[in-house]
Amino acid sequence: MSATPERRALAAHVRRFAGLRVAVWGDLVADEFVYGEIARVSREAPVLILKHREERVAPGGGANAAANLAALGCRVRLAGIVGTDAAGAALLARLAAAAVEVRGVQRLRGWRTPAKTRFLAGHAHTARQQVIRLDREPSSPPPPAVQNRLRRRAEALARGGFALLLSDYGYGAVSPALAHALRARLPAGAKTPIVTVDSRYRLADYRGLTAATPNEPELEEIFHQPIGDDLARLEQNGRRLLARLGCRWLLVTRGRDGVALFAPRRATRQWPVFGAAPAVDTTGAGDTVIAVFTAALAAGADGPAAAQLANIAGGLVVMKPGTATVTAAELLHALEA
């Protein structure tokens, strides 16, 4: 069966990902996974004793968004901070192996690289389940001088023709104030570069950018109202946030309920979740969504086309264990299938 015209158009956008210039400015996180086999219950406390089997480090936060962009075939440059610790070194090595340019990443002595260590347990022939997560975080934001160097780096990339993805996980590499300073220095009108944002805690303070991609719990937190199955409340608060941000597109990810796209003077569009199987692991799925959404906009797609591709990518990545990426080839296969 031949693909529909809509799917052929979506596939054409995916093929334009190769060589696209996209920069990521944001918080870089080391996602660590420690795998163990259940040996027995401890005599000291009612806890499992695990025999260590393996461990790995994956790019998390803004680093995961960068890795996803690279997996799509984009030319990716990164502006962020890591410490001079082992987690920072491992994270830089993984990014370099993923073909992400890391010359714009500053190594800051005395600053702890944010790291999220997930311990997964299982028997020899069973699926491993996460049993606990240990977060190690910097005790304070980076110094203002370091933040401003990152802002100047991001500005230079945006002026040089790169689309710009902001990833704010609350560690201080990027902030609404820094983003406002950047926006004020970029060209206006048709020459304004694409700038998208994903912010865990401060999304409502980012104004005047191209697009934002909150998940539904973040939207609920901003307005202190649950949404659930209340589509009228989803519409109301989606419109409120769109107006507050002054952005062109607002893509709300809704987990098993798919995605909703808001735009000024346009009807809200919704798409069901891609794929029928239950999610295996949602770790980092939001990074994949904003990466594909940003790449699609940079490739010339409009909001609805970019939202559909991001929705497909989100459905694909949650079927993979741990922090993962989606390739252009996987997107094209999904469109063909």
Coordinates of C-alpha atoms in Angstrom, one line a residue:
M1 CA 0.0 0.0 0.0
S2 CA 1.4 3.4 -1.0
A3 CA 1.9 6.1 1.6
T4 CA -0.6 8.9 1.9
P5 CA 0.4 12.4 0.6
E6 CA 0.5 13.6 4.3
R7 CA 3.0 10.8 5.2
R8 CA 5.1 11.5 2.1
A9 CA 5.3 15.2 3.1
L10 CA 6.3 14.2 6.7
A11 CA 9.0 11.8 5.3
A12 CA 10.3 14.6 3.1
H13 CA 10.8 16.8 6.3
V14 CA 12.7 13.9 7.9
R15 CA 15.0 13.5 5.0
R16 CA 15.9 17.2 5.3
F17 CA 17.2 16.6 8.9
A18 CA 20.6 15.5 7.5
G19 CA 23.0 18.3 7.9
L20 CA 20.6 20.7 9.6
R21 CA 22.4 23.1 12.0
V22 CA 20.9 23.0 15.5
A23 CA 22.4 24.2 18.8
V24 CA 21.4 23.2 22.3
W25 CA 21.9 25.5 25.2
G26 CA 21.0 24.1 28.6
D27 CA 21.6 21.9 31.6
L28 CA 23.6 18.8 30.9
V29 CA 22.9 15.7 33.0
A30 CA 24.6 12.4 33.3
D31 CA 22.0 9.6 33.4
E32 CA 23.7 6.6 35.1
F33 CA 22.3 3.1 35.0
V34 CA 23.5 0.4 37.4
Y35 CA 22.3 -3.1 36.7
G36 CA 22.2 -5.8 39.3
E37 CA 20.9 -9.4 39.6
I38 CA 18.8 -10.1 42.7
A39 CA 20.8 -12.4 45.0
R40 CA 18.7 -12.5 48.2
V41 CA 17.0 -10.4 50.9
S42 CA 19.5 -8.8 53.3
R43 CA 19.6 -10.0 56.9
E44 CA 20.4 -6.4 58.0
A45 CA 17.2 -4.8 56.6
P46 CA 14.2 -5.7 54.4
V47 CA 16.1 -4.8 51.2
L48 CA 17.3 -6.7 48.2
I49 CA 21.0 -7.5 47.8
L50 CA 22.1 -7.1 44.2
K51 CA 25.1 -8.6 42.5
H52 CA 26.6 -5.9 40.3
R53 CA 26.5 -6.8 36.6
E54 CA 27.1 -3.7 34.6
E55 CA 26.7 0.1 34.5
R56 CA 26.5 2.7 31.8
V57 CA 26.3 6.5 31.4
A58 CA 23.9 8.1 28.9
P59 CA 23.4 11.8 28.1
G60 CA 20.5 13.3 30.0
G61 CA 18.7 16.6 30.1
G62 CA 19.9 19.0 27.4
A63 CA 22.7 16.5 26.6
N64 CA 20.0 13.9 25.7
A65 CA 18.2 16.5 23.4
A66 CA 21.6 17.0 21.7
A67 CA 22.2 13.3 21.3
N68 CA 18.7 12.9 19.8
L69 CA 19.4 15.7 17.3
A70 CA 22.6 14.0 16.3
A71 CA 20.9 10.7 15.9
L72 CA 18.5 12.4 13.5
G73 CA 21.5 13.5 11.3
C74 CA 21.7 17.1 12.4
R75 CA 24.9 19.0 13.0
V76 CA 24.8 19.7 16.7
R77 CA 26.7 22.2 18.8
L78 CA 26.3 22.4 22.5
A79 CA 26.5 25.1 25.1
G80 CA 26.5 23.9 28.7
I81 CA 28.5 23.1 31.8
V82 CA 29.9 20.0 33.4
G83 CA 32.2 19.7 36.4
T84 CA 35.7 18.3 36.4
D85 CA 34.4 15.1 38.0
A86 CA 34.1 11.6 36.6
A87 CA 30.4 12.1 35.7
G88 CA 31.3 15.1 33.6
A89 CA 34.2 13.3 31.8
A90 CA 31.9 10.3 31.1
L91 CA 29.2 12.6 29.8
L92 CA 31.5 14.5 27.4
A93 CA 32.9 11.2 26.1
R94 CA 29.4 9.9 25.3
L95 CA 28.4 13.1 23.6
A96 CA 31.6 13.1 21.5
A97 CA 30.9 9.5 20.5
A98 CA 27.4 10.6 19.5
A99 CA 28.9 13.2 17.1
V100 CA 27.9 16.2 19.2
E101 CA 30.3 19.1 19.1
V102 CA 31.2 19.8 22.7
R103 CA 33.8 22.6 22.3
G104 CA 31.1 25.0 23.8
V105 CA 30.8 23.0 27.0
Q106 CA 32.6 24.6 29.9
R107 CA 34.3 22.4 32.5
L108 CA 33.9 24.2 35.8
R109 CA 36.2 23.3 38.7
G110 CA 34.4 22.7 42.0
W111 CA 31.0 22.4 40.3
R112 CA 29.2 19.0 40.4
T113 CA 27.9 17.6 37.2
P114 CA 24.2 16.8 37.8
A115 CA 23.9 13.0 37.8
K116 CA 20.9 10.7 38.2
T117 CA 21.8 7.2 39.1
R118 CA 19.1 4.6 38.5
F119 CA 19.5 1.1 40.1
L120 CA 17.8 -1.6 38.2
A121 CA 17.3 -5.1 39.5
G122 CA 16.1 -8.4 38.1
H123 CA 16.7 -12.1 37.9
A124 CA 18.8 -13.7 35.2
H125 CA 16.0 -14.2 32.7
T126 CA 13.5 -11.4 33.7
A127 CA 13.2 -7.8 32.8
R128 CA 15.1 -5.4 35.1
Q129 CA 13.0 -3.0 37.1
Q130 CA 14.1 0.3 38.6
V131 CA 14.2 0.0 42.4
I132 CA 15.7 3.3 43.4
R133 CA 17.2 6.5 42.0
L134 CA 20.0 8.6 43.5
D135 CA 20.4 12.2 42.4
R136 CA 23.6 14.1 42.8
E137 CA 23.3 17.9 42.1
P138 CA 25.4 21.0 42.3
S139 CA 24.9 23.0 45.5
S140 CA 24.5 26.3 43.7
P141 CA 24.0 27.7 40.2
P142 CA 27.1 28.4 38.1
P143 CA 28.6 31.9 38.5
P144 CA 27.0 34.8 36.5
A145 CA 30.1 35.2 34.4
V146 CA 29.9 31.5 33.3
Q147 CA 26.2 31.9 32.5
N148 CA 26.8 34.9 30.4
R149 CA 29.6 33.2 28.5
L150 CA 27.1 30.4 27.6
R151 CA 24.5 33.1 26.5
R152 CA 27.1 34.7 24.2
R153 CA 28.0 31.3 22.8
A154 CA 24.3 30.5 22.1
E155 CA 23.8 33.9 20.6
A156 CA 26.7 33.5 18.2
L157 CA 25.3 30.1 17.1
A158 CA 21.8 31.5 16.6
R159 CA 23.2 34.4 14.6
G160 CA 25.3 31.9 12.6
G161 CA 22.2 30.2 11.3
F162 CA 21.6 27.5 13.9
A163 CA 18.2 26.8 15.3
L164 CA 18.4 26.9 19.1
L165 CA 16.9 24.5 21.6
L166 CA 16.9 25.6 25.3
S167 CA 16.8 22.9 27.9
D168 CA 16.2 24.2 31.4
Y169 CA 16.3 21.5 34.1
G170 CA 16.8 24.0 36.9
Y171 CA 20.6 23.8 37.3
G172 CA 21.3 27.3 36.1
A173 CA 23.1 26.9 32.7
V174 CA 20.1 28.6 31.1
S175 CA 17.3 30.7 32.6
P176 CA 14.4 32.9 31.6
A177 CA 16.5 36.1 32.2
L178 CA 19.3 34.8 30.1
A179 CA 16.9 33.8 27.3
H180 CA 15.3 37.2 27.4
A181 CA 18.8 38.8 27.0
L182 CA 19.5 36.5 24.1
R183 CA 16.2 37.3 22.4
A184 CA 16.7 41.0 22.7
R185 CA 20.0 40.7 20.7
L186 CA 18.7 38.5 17.9
P187 CA 17.4 39.9 14.6
A188 CA 13.7 40.4 14.3
G189 CA 11.1 39.6 11.6
A190 CA 11.7 37.0 9.0
K191 CA 15.4 36.6 10.0
T192 CA 14.5 35.6 13.6
P193 CA 16.0 32.2 14.2
I194 CA 13.9 29.3 15.5
V195 CA 14.3 29.1 19.3
T196 CA 12.4 26.4 21.3
V197 CA 12.3 25.8 25.0
D198 CA 11.6 22.9 27.4
S199 CA 11.7 24.0 31.1
R200 CA 11.0 21.8 34.0
Y201 CA 10.2 24.5 36.6
R202 CA 10.1 28.0 34.9
L203 CA 8.4 27.6 31.6
A204 CA 5.8 30.4 32.3
D205 CA 8.7 32.9 32.5
Y206 CA 10.0 32.2 29.0
R207 CA 8.5 34.8 26.6
G208 CA 8.6 35.5 22.9
L209 CA 10.3 32.3 21.7
T210 CA 9.2 30.2 18.7
A211 CA 7.8 27.2 20.5
A212 CA 7.6 25.4 23.9
T213 CA 6.9 21.7 24.7
P214 CA 5.6 21.2 28.2
N215 CA 4.1 17.9 29.4
E216 CA 0.6 17.9 30.9
P217 CA 1.8 17.7 34.5
E218 CA 3.9 20.9 33.9
L219 CA 0.8 22.6 32.5
E220 CA -1.2 21.5 35.5
E221 CA 1.4 22.8 37.9
I222 CA 1.6 26.3 36.2
F223 CA -2.2 26.9 36.7
H224 CA -2.6 24.6 39.8
Q225 CA -5.4 22.7 38.1
P226 CA -5.6 19.0 37.2
I227 CA -6.6 18.2 33.6
G228 CA -7.1 14.4 33.3
D229 CA -10.0 13.8 30.9
D230 CA -11.2 17.4 31.1
L231 CA -10.6 18.6 27.5
A232 CA -12.2 21.9 28.2
R233 CA -9.7 22.6 30.9
L234 CA -6.9 21.5 28.6
E235 CA -8.1 23.9 26.0
Q236 CA -8.5 26.8 28.5
N237 CA -5.1 26.4 30.1
G238 CA -3.3 25.6 26.9
R239 CA -4.6 28.9 25.5
R240 CA -3.7 30.8 28.6
L241 CA -0.1 29.5 28.5
L242 CA 0.2 30.2 24.8
A243 CA -0.9 33.8 25.4
R244 CA 1.5 34.2 28.3
L245 CA 4.5 32.9 26.4
G246 CA 3.7 34.7 23.2
C247 CA 5.0 31.8 21.2
R248 CA 4.1 30.6 17.8
W249 CA 3.5 26.9 18.8
L250 CA 2.8 25.2 22.1
L251 CA 3.0 21.4 22.0
V252 CA 1.6 19.7 25.1
T253 CA 2.6 16.1 25.6
R254 CA -0.1 14.1 27.4
G255 CA 1.5 10.6 27.9
R256 CA -0.9 7.9 26.9
D257 CA -3.3 10.6 25.6
G258 CA -1.0 11.7 22.8
V259 CA -0.2 15.4 22.1
A260 CA -2.1 18.7 21.7
L261 CA -0.9 21.6 19.6
F262 CA -1.9 25.2 20.3
A263 CA -1.3 28.1 18.0
P264 CA -2.7 31.7 17.9
R265 CA -5.8 32.1 15.7
R266 CA -5.8 28.4 14.9
A267 CA -8.0 25.5 16.2
T268 CA -6.3 23.2 18.6
R269 CA -5.0 20.0 17.0
Q270 CA -4.7 16.7 18.9
W271 CA -3.2 13.3 17.9
P272 CA -3.4 10.0 19.8
V273 CA -0.3 8.4 21.2
F274 CA 1.7 6.6 18.5
G275 CA 1.8 2.8 19.0
A276 CA -0.5 0.5 20.8
A277 CA 1.9 -1.3 23.2
P278 CA 2.4 0.0 26.8
A279 CA 5.5 2.1 27.3
V280 CA 8.7 0.3 28.4
D281 CA 10.5 3.4 29.8
T282 CA 9.6 7.1 29.6
T283 CA 13.0 8.3 30.8
G284 CA 14.0 11.3 28.6
A285 CA 11.1 11.1 26.3
G286 CA 10.5 14.8 26.5
D287 CA 14.0 15.5 25.3
T288 CA 13.3 13.3 22.2
V289 CA 10.0 15.2 21.6
I290 CA 11.5 18.7 21.6
A291 CA 14.5 17.5 19.6
V292 CA 12.3 16.2 16.8
F293 CA 9.9 19.1 17.0
T294 CA 12.8 21.6 16.7
A295 CA 14.5 19.7 13.9
A296 CA 11.2 19.6 11.9
L297 CA 10.6 23.3 12.3
A298 CA 14.2 24.0 11.2
A299 CA 13.6 21.7 8.2
G300 CA 10.6 23.9 7.1
A301 CA 7.7 22.0 8.6
D302 CA 4.8 23.9 10.0
G303 CA 3.6 23.2 13.6
P304 CA 1.2 20.4 12.8
A305 CA 3.7 18.4 10.8
A306 CA 6.4 19.0 13.4
A307 CA 4.0 17.9 16.1
Q308 CA 3.1 14.6 14.3
L309 CA 6.8 13.7 13.8
A310 CA 7.5 14.6 17.5
N311 CA 4.6 12.4 18.5
I312 CA 5.8 9.5 16.5
A313 CA 9.3 9.9 17.9
G314 CA 7.9 10.0 21.4
G315 CA 6.0 6.7 20.8
L316 CA 9.1 5.1 19.5
V317 CA 11.5 6.1 22.2
V318 CA 9.4 5.0 25.1
M319 CA 9.6 1.5 23.7
K320 CA 13.4 1.5 24.5
P321 CA 14.9 0.9 27.9
G322 CA 16.7 3.8 29.6
T323 CA 17.6 7.1 28.1
A324 CA 17.5 6.6 24.4
T325 CA 17.4 8.3 21.0
V326 CA 15.4 7.9 17.8
T327 CA 17.0 7.9 14.3
A328 CA 15.8 9.4 11.1
A329 CA 15.7 5.9 9.7
E330 CA 13.3 4.8 12.5
L331 CA 11.0 7.7 11.8
L332 CA 10.9 6.9 8.1
H333 CA 10.2 3.3 8.8
A334 CA 7.4 4.2 11.1
L335 CA 5.9 6.5 8.4
E336 CA 6.2 3.8 5.8
A337 CA 4.6 1.2 8.1

